[in-house]
């Protein structure tokens, strides 16, 4: 069970769209549609943004969207805003009731 | 309203055992489909899933740490206790507990986290 692979950093200008990838294997992301995404501001606890790959919890902006292709899940933030600057983590089911997080991506709003 | 809060020592010595308590409200671990998870984050590093207590008392552990981790119930039925043995400086991290929805697989409510430093 290895950590999912995310880019260390992604940046974009206000109003633009960015996409964060989360690459796993056929033992986790590729087989199960149980990928969740979390946003974490400095010094704060993570907050859920997407679950089951593409579903948004109540109250989460529709600027956040998720998708999956093969062994890679993606989080897209559209209409980038200053408040979106944070760290983002993916998490996937890995079988046998086990879970694995990604290495995290720092999003910078230019 | 669901809330969770971690408590325990802020400083432990190498080789000691860490015991953290997650005290929660707004839900019951007797309810089918819920769980309480433990996740940690070393300073400046990524989140790492440690363990999950599912409803019905099923427990799962990160395979890389399984030999050192134990989840038990606390002194009341709204507590989950995580024990980690043989602590090392690399275990210095903020430890979070979180409410977990089993069917859809996500952590929707998190505690504020507690920073545990391992140092002699």
mmCIF file of C-alpha atoms in Angstrom:
data_model
loop_
_atom_site.group_PDB
_atom_site.id
_atom_site.type_symbol
_atom_site.label_atom_id
_atom_site.label_comp_id
_atom_site.label_asym_id
_atom_site.label_seq_id
_atom_site.Cartn_x
_atom_site.Cartn_y
_atom_site.Cartn_z
ATOM 1 C CA UNK A 1 0.000 0.000 0.000
ATOM 2 C CA UNK A 2 1.874 3.054 -1.288
ATOM 3 C CA UNK A 3 0.794 6.669 -1.120
ATOM 4 C CA UNK A 4 -1.076 7.939 -4.148
ATOM 5 C CA UNK A 5 0.966 10.205 -6.424
ATOM 6 C CA UNK A 6 0.068 13.865 -6.700
ATOM 7 C CA UNK A 7 2.028 16.750 -8.228
ATOM 8 C CA UNK A 8 3.830 18.736 -5.553
ATOM 9 C CA UNK A 9 2.421 22.010 -6.747
ATOM 10 C CA UNK A 10 -0.051 23.530 -9.200
ATOM 11 C CA UNK A 11 -0.632 27.203 -9.816
ATOM 12 C CA UNK A 12 -3.052 29.373 -11.690
ATOM 13 C CA UNK A 13 -4.284 32.931 -11.988
ATOM 14 C CA UNK A 14 -7.594 34.103 -10.558
ATOM 15 C CA UNK A 15 -10.471 32.990 -12.736
ATOM 16 C CA UNK A 16 -8.543 30.209 -14.408
ATOM 17 C CA UNK A 17 -9.124 26.480 -14.008
ATOM 18 C CA UNK A 18 -6.580 24.062 -12.615
ATOM 19 C CA UNK A 19 -6.532 20.298 -12.378
ATOM 20 C CA UNK A 20 -4.795 18.181 -9.752
ATOM 21 C CA UNK A 21 -4.077 14.565 -10.574
ATOM 22 C CA UNK A 22 -3.991 11.647 -8.178
ATOM 23 C CA UNK A 23 -2.406 8.510 -9.592
ATOM 24 C CA UNK A 24 -2.784 5.153 -7.948
ATOM 25 C CA UNK A 25 -2.837 1.574 -9.158
ATOM 26 C CA UNK A 26 -5.310 -1.063 -10.199
ATOM 27 C CA UNK A 27 -5.458 -2.034 -6.516
ATOM 28 C CA UNK A 28 -6.978 1.254 -5.433
ATOM 29 C CA UNK A 29 -7.997 4.162 -7.687
ATOM 30 C CA UNK A 30 -8.289 1.970 -10.756
ATOM 31 C CA UNK A 31 -10.699 -0.501 -9.226
ATOM 32 C CA UNK A 32 -12.782 1.445 -6.744
ATOM 33 C CA UNK A 33 -14.801 4.600 -7.293
ATOM 34 C CA UNK A 34 -14.126 5.687 -3.724
ATOM 35 C CA UNK A 35 -11.805 8.637 -4.146
ATOM 36 C CA UNK A 36 -12.271 11.666 -1.928
ATOM 37 C CA UNK A 37 -10.556 15.030 -2.018
ATOM 38 C CA UNK A 38 -9.672 17.306 0.891
ATOM 39 C CA UNK A 39 -8.652 20.941 1.092
ATOM 40 C CA UNK A 40 -6.349 22.012 3.915
ATOM 41 C CA UNK A 41 -5.417 25.568 4.776
ATOM 42 C CA UNK A 42 -2.294 26.163 6.890
ATOM 43 C CA UNK A 43 -2.762 25.176 10.504
ATOM 44 C CA UNK A 44 -6.271 23.878 9.896
ATOM 45 C CA UNK A 45 -7.879 20.468 9.688
ATOM 46 C CA UNK A 46 -8.680 19.107 6.208
ATOM 47 C CA UNK A 47 -12.101 19.732 4.719
ATOM 48 C CA UNK A 48 -13.962 17.386 2.402
ATOM 49 C CA UNK A 49 -14.499 18.736 -1.103
ATOM 50 C CA UNK A 50 -15.342 15.699 -3.257
ATOM 51 C CA UNK A 51 -16.322 12.103 -2.506
ATOM 52 C CA UNK A 52 -16.992 9.011 -4.617
ATOM 53 C CA UNK A 53 -14.801 10.555 -7.255
ATOM 54 C CA UNK A 54 -17.163 13.271 -8.416
ATOM 55 C CA UNK A 55 -19.813 14.018 -5.808
ATOM 56 C CA UNK A 56 -19.884 17.293 -3.923
ATOM 57 C CA UNK A 57 -21.022 17.475 -0.318
ATOM 58 C CA UNK A 58 -23.747 19.944 0.486
ATOM 59 C CA UNK A 59 -22.337 23.432 0.801
ATOM 60 C CA UNK A 60 -19.242 22.868 -1.337
ATOM 61 C CA UNK A 61 -18.892 25.230 -4.267
ATOM 62 C CA UNK A 62 -19.685 23.817 -7.704
ATOM 63 C CA UNK A 63 -16.324 25.223 -8.790
ATOM 64 C CA UNK A 64 -14.925 21.965 -7.412
ATOM 65 C CA UNK A 65 -15.373 18.906 -9.595
ATOM 66 C CA UNK A 66 -13.865 15.445 -9.727
ATOM 67 C CA UNK A 67 -13.332 12.749 -12.305
ATOM 68 C CA UNK A 68 -11.443 9.529 -12.906
ATOM 69 C CA UNK A 69 -9.769 7.806 -15.815
ATOM 70 C CA UNK A 70 -8.061 4.480 -15.323
ATOM 71 C CA UNK A 71 -5.758 4.631 -12.336
ATOM 72 C CA UNK A 72 -5.860 8.431 -12.122
ATOM 73 C CA UNK A 73 -8.405 10.599 -10.345
ATOM 74 C CA UNK A 74 -8.527 14.338 -10.866
ATOM 75 C CA UNK A 75 -9.793 17.383 -9.027
ATOM 76 C CA UNK A 76 -10.594 20.480 -11.056
ATOM 77 C CA UNK A 77 -11.061 23.895 -9.525
ATOM 78 C CA UNK A 78 -12.666 26.334 -11.919
ATOM 79 C CA UNK A 79 -12.879 30.090 -11.529
ATOM 80 C CA UNK A 80 -9.844 30.007 -9.253
ATOM 81 C CA UNK A 81 -10.105 32.330 -6.264
ATOM 82 C CA UNK A 82 -7.593 33.510 -3.692
ATOM 83 C CA UNK A 83 -9.328 31.443 -1.008
ATOM 84 C CA UNK A 84 -8.589 28.285 -3.004
ATOM 85 C CA UNK A 85 -4.904 28.611 -2.184
ATOM 86 C CA UNK A 86 -4.299 25.595 0.053
ATOM 87 C CA UNK A 87 -2.997 22.047 0.095
ATOM 88 C CA UNK A 88 -5.156 19.359 -1.498
ATOM 89 C CA UNK A 89 -5.123 15.652 -0.764
ATOM 90 C CA UNK A 90 -6.783 12.716 -2.451
ATOM 91 C CA UNK A 91 -7.733 9.549 -0.613
ATOM 92 C CA UNK A 92 -8.740 6.191 -2.056
ATOM 93 C CA UNK A 93 -10.065 2.867 -0.916
ATOM 94 C CA UNK A 94 -7.358 0.242 -1.313
ATOM 95 C CA UNK A 95 -9.359 -2.910 -0.660
ATOM 96 C CA UNK A 96 -9.703 -4.995 2.500
ATOM 97 C CA UNK A 97 -11.180 -2.013 4.354
ATOM 98 C CA UNK A 98 -7.895 -0.119 3.996
ATOM 99 C CA UNK A 99 -7.398 3.480 2.852
ATOM 100 C CA UNK A 100 -4.540 5.489 1.399
ATOM 101 C CA UNK A 101 -3.881 9.216 0.994
ATOM 102 C CA UNK A 102 -1.977 11.025 -1.700
ATOM 103 C CA UNK A 103 1.193 13.010 -1.128
ATOM 104 C CA UNK A 104 -0.598 16.329 -1.354
ATOM 105 C CA UNK A 105 -0.560 19.222 -3.820
ATOM 106 C CA UNK A 106 0.068 22.848 -2.957
ATOM 107 C CA UNK A 107 -2.174 25.138 -4.979
ATOM 108 C CA UNK A 108 -0.924 28.660 -5.493
ATOM 109 C CA UNK A 109 -3.093 31.453 -6.814
ATOM 110 C CA UNK A 110 -0.830 33.797 -8.735
ATOM 111 C CA UNK B 1 -24.048 18.469 14.991
ATOM 112 C CA UNK B 2 -21.030 16.201 14.765
ATOM 113 C CA UNK B 3 -17.889 17.206 16.616
ATOM 114 C CA UNK B 4 -14.665 15.385 17.435
ATOM 115 C CA UNK B 5 -11.734 16.338 19.615
ATOM 116 C CA UNK B 6 -8.376 14.675 20.149
ATOM 117 C CA UNK B 7 -6.650 14.646 23.515
ATOM 118 C CA UNK B 8 -3.435 13.221 24.848
ATOM 119 C CA UNK B 9 0.170 14.092 25.608
ATOM 120 C CA UNK B 10 1.950 16.733 23.577
ATOM 121 C CA UNK B 11 5.379 15.265 24.296
ATOM 122 C CA UNK B 12 6.481 11.646 24.520
ATOM 123 C CA UNK B 13 9.931 10.139 24.789
ATOM 124 C CA UNK B 14 11.391 7.718 22.251
ATOM 125 C CA UNK B 15 10.348 4.097 22.854
ATOM 126 C CA UNK B 16 7.350 5.202 24.918
ATOM 127 C CA UNK B 17 3.747 4.354 24.069
ATOM 128 C CA UNK B 18 1.416 7.096 22.862
ATOM 129 C CA UNK B 19 -2.229 7.028 23.880
ATOM 130 C CA UNK B 20 -4.632 9.413 22.192
ATOM 131 C CA UNK B 21 -8.347 9.755 22.859
ATOM 132 C CA UNK B 22 -10.929 10.934 20.371
ATOM 133 C CA UNK B 23 -14.060 12.210 22.099
ATOM 134 C CA UNK B 24 -16.977 12.697 19.771
ATOM 135 C CA UNK B 25 -20.595 13.806 19.814
ATOM 136 C CA UNK B 26 -23.497 13.904 17.393
ATOM 137 C CA UNK B 27 -23.292 10.292 16.263
ATOM 138 C CA UNK B 28 -22.983 6.764 17.576
ATOM 139 C CA UNK B 29 -20.553 4.045 16.574
ATOM 140 C CA UNK B 30 -23.443 1.641 16.959
ATOM 141 C CA UNK B 31 -24.971 3.127 13.822
ATOM 142 C CA UNK B 32 -24.431 1.045 10.728
ATOM 143 C CA UNK B 33 -22.210 2.623 8.123
ATOM 144 C CA UNK B 34 -20.143 4.962 10.252
ATOM 145 C CA UNK B 35 -16.649 4.857 11.612
ATOM 146 C CA UNK B 36 -13.953 6.868 13.328
ATOM 147 C CA UNK B 37 -10.581 7.168 11.689
ATOM 148 C CA UNK B 38 -7.146 8.322 12.782
ATOM 149 C CA UNK B 39 -4.933 10.261 10.394
ATOM 150 C CA UNK B 40 -1.612 11.930 11.091
ATOM 151 C CA UNK B 41 0.469 14.636 9.447
ATOM 152 C CA UNK B 42 4.147 15.260 10.196
ATOM 153 C CA UNK B 43 5.077 18.959 10.113
ATOM 154 C CA UNK B 44 5.136 20.140 6.511
ATOM 155 C CA UNK B 45 4.297 16.703 5.170
ATOM 156 C CA UNK B 46 1.325 14.761 3.836
ATOM 157 C CA UNK B 47 -1.620 13.157 5.523
ATOM 158 C CA UNK B 48 -1.216 9.491 6.405
ATOM 159 C CA UNK B 49 -4.120 7.176 7.202
ATOM 160 C CA UNK B 50 -3.422 5.232 10.392
ATOM 161 C CA UNK B 51 -6.487 3.276 11.433
ATOM 162 C CA UNK B 52 -10.257 2.990 11.329
ATOM 163 C CA UNK B 53 -12.771 1.709 13.809
ATOM 164 C CA UNK B 54 -15.893 0.721 11.912
ATOM 165 C CA UNK B 55 -19.336 0.337 13.443
ATOM 166 C CA UNK B 56 -19.735 -3.137 14.842
ATOM 167 C CA UNK B 57 -16.219 -2.979 16.286
ATOM 168 C CA UNK B 58 -14.389 -3.939 13.087
ATOM 169 C CA UNK B 59 -10.924 -2.378 13.071
ATOM 170 C CA UNK B 60 -8.396 -1.835 10.307
ATOM 171 C CA UNK B 61 -4.850 -0.568 10.433
ATOM 172 C CA UNK B 62 -2.315 0.848 7.996
ATOM 173 C CA UNK B 63 -0.269 -2.237 7.108
ATOM 174 C CA UNK B 64 3.024 -0.389 7.528
ATOM 175 C CA UNK B 65 2.166 0.499 11.142
ATOM 176 C CA UNK B 66 -0.131 -2.350 12.072
ATOM 177 C CA UNK B 67 2.229 -3.941 14.572
ATOM 178 C CA UNK B 68 2.363 -0.712 16.580
ATOM 179 C CA UNK B 69 -1.272 0.411 16.499
ATOM 180 C CA UNK B 70 -4.316 -0.545 18.510
ATOM 181 C CA UNK B 71 -7.799 0.982 18.542
ATOM 182 C CA UNK B 72 -9.981 0.475 21.572
ATOM 183 C CA UNK B 73 -13.056 2.007 23.117
ATOM 184 C CA UNK B 74 -12.640 4.698 25.708
ATOM 185 C CA UNK B 75 -14.165 4.953 29.138
ATOM 186 C CA UNK B 76 -17.433 6.101 27.587
ATOM 187 C CA UNK B 77 -19.188 4.990 24.419
ATOM 188 C CA UNK B 78 -18.399 8.268 22.701
ATOM 189 C CA UNK B 79 -14.650 7.762 22.766
ATOM 190 C CA UNK B 80 -12.145 5.959 20.585
ATOM 191 C CA UNK B 81 -8.612 5.425 21.816
ATOM 192 C CA UNK B 82 -5.552 4.986 19.601
ATOM 193 C CA UNK B 83 -2.414 3.461 21.050
ATOM 194 C CA UNK B 84 0.918 3.563 19.228
ATOM 195 C CA UNK B 85 3.872 1.737 20.711
ATOM 196 C CA UNK B 86 7.605 2.307 20.432
ATOM 197 C CA UNK B 87 7.400 5.966 19.493
ATOM 198 C CA UNK B 88 10.233 7.486 17.471
ATOM 199 C CA UNK B 89 11.056 11.094 16.530
ATOM 200 C CA UNK B 90 9.747 10.375 13.022
ATOM 201 C CA UNK B 91 6.316 9.889 14.595
ATOM 202 C CA UNK B 92 6.218 13.577 15.484
ATOM 203 C CA UNK B 93 3.027 14.778 13.845
ATOM 204 C CA UNK B 94 -0.390 16.293 14.245
ATOM 205 C CA UNK B 95 -2.804 13.473 14.903
ATOM 206 C CA UNK B 96 -6.414 13.848 13.746
ATOM 207 C CA UNK B 97 -9.500 11.802 14.355
ATOM 208 C CA UNK B 98 -12.370 12.039 11.908
ATOM 209 C CA UNK B 99 -15.925 10.815 11.362
ATOM 210 C CA UNK B 100 -16.106 8.374 8.485
ATOM 211 C CA UNK B 101 -18.927 7.376 6.177
ATOM 212 C CA UNK B 102 -18.240 3.793 5.217
ATOM 213 C CA UNK B 103 -20.376 3.227 2.133
ATOM 214 C CA UNK B 104 -19.172 6.274 0.257
ATOM 215 C CA UNK B 105 -15.708 6.239 1.804
ATOM 216 C CA UNK B 106 -14.991 9.707 3.108
ATOM 217 C CA UNK B 107 -14.052 11.642 6.219
ATOM 218 C CA UNK B 108 -16.610 14.414 6.583
ATOM 219 C CA UNK B 109 -15.938 15.809 10.056
ATOM 220 C CA UNK B 110 -12.473 16.236 11.521
ATOM 221 C CA UNK B 111 -11.143 17.109 14.933
ATOM 222 C CA UNK B 112 -8.830 20.074 15.312
ATOM 223 C CA UNK B 113 -5.826 17.785 15.611
ATOM 224 C CA UNK B 114 -3.250 17.451 18.353
ATOM 225 C CA UNK B 115 0.481 17.899 17.848
ATOM 226 C CA UNK B 116 2.560 15.144 19.395
ATOM 227 C CA UNK B 117 6.313 15.652 19.609
ATOM 228 C CA UNK B 118 8.627 12.715 20.181
ATOM 229 C CA UNK B 119 11.827 13.819 21.826
ATOM 230 C CA UNK B 120 14.052 12.860 24.714
#
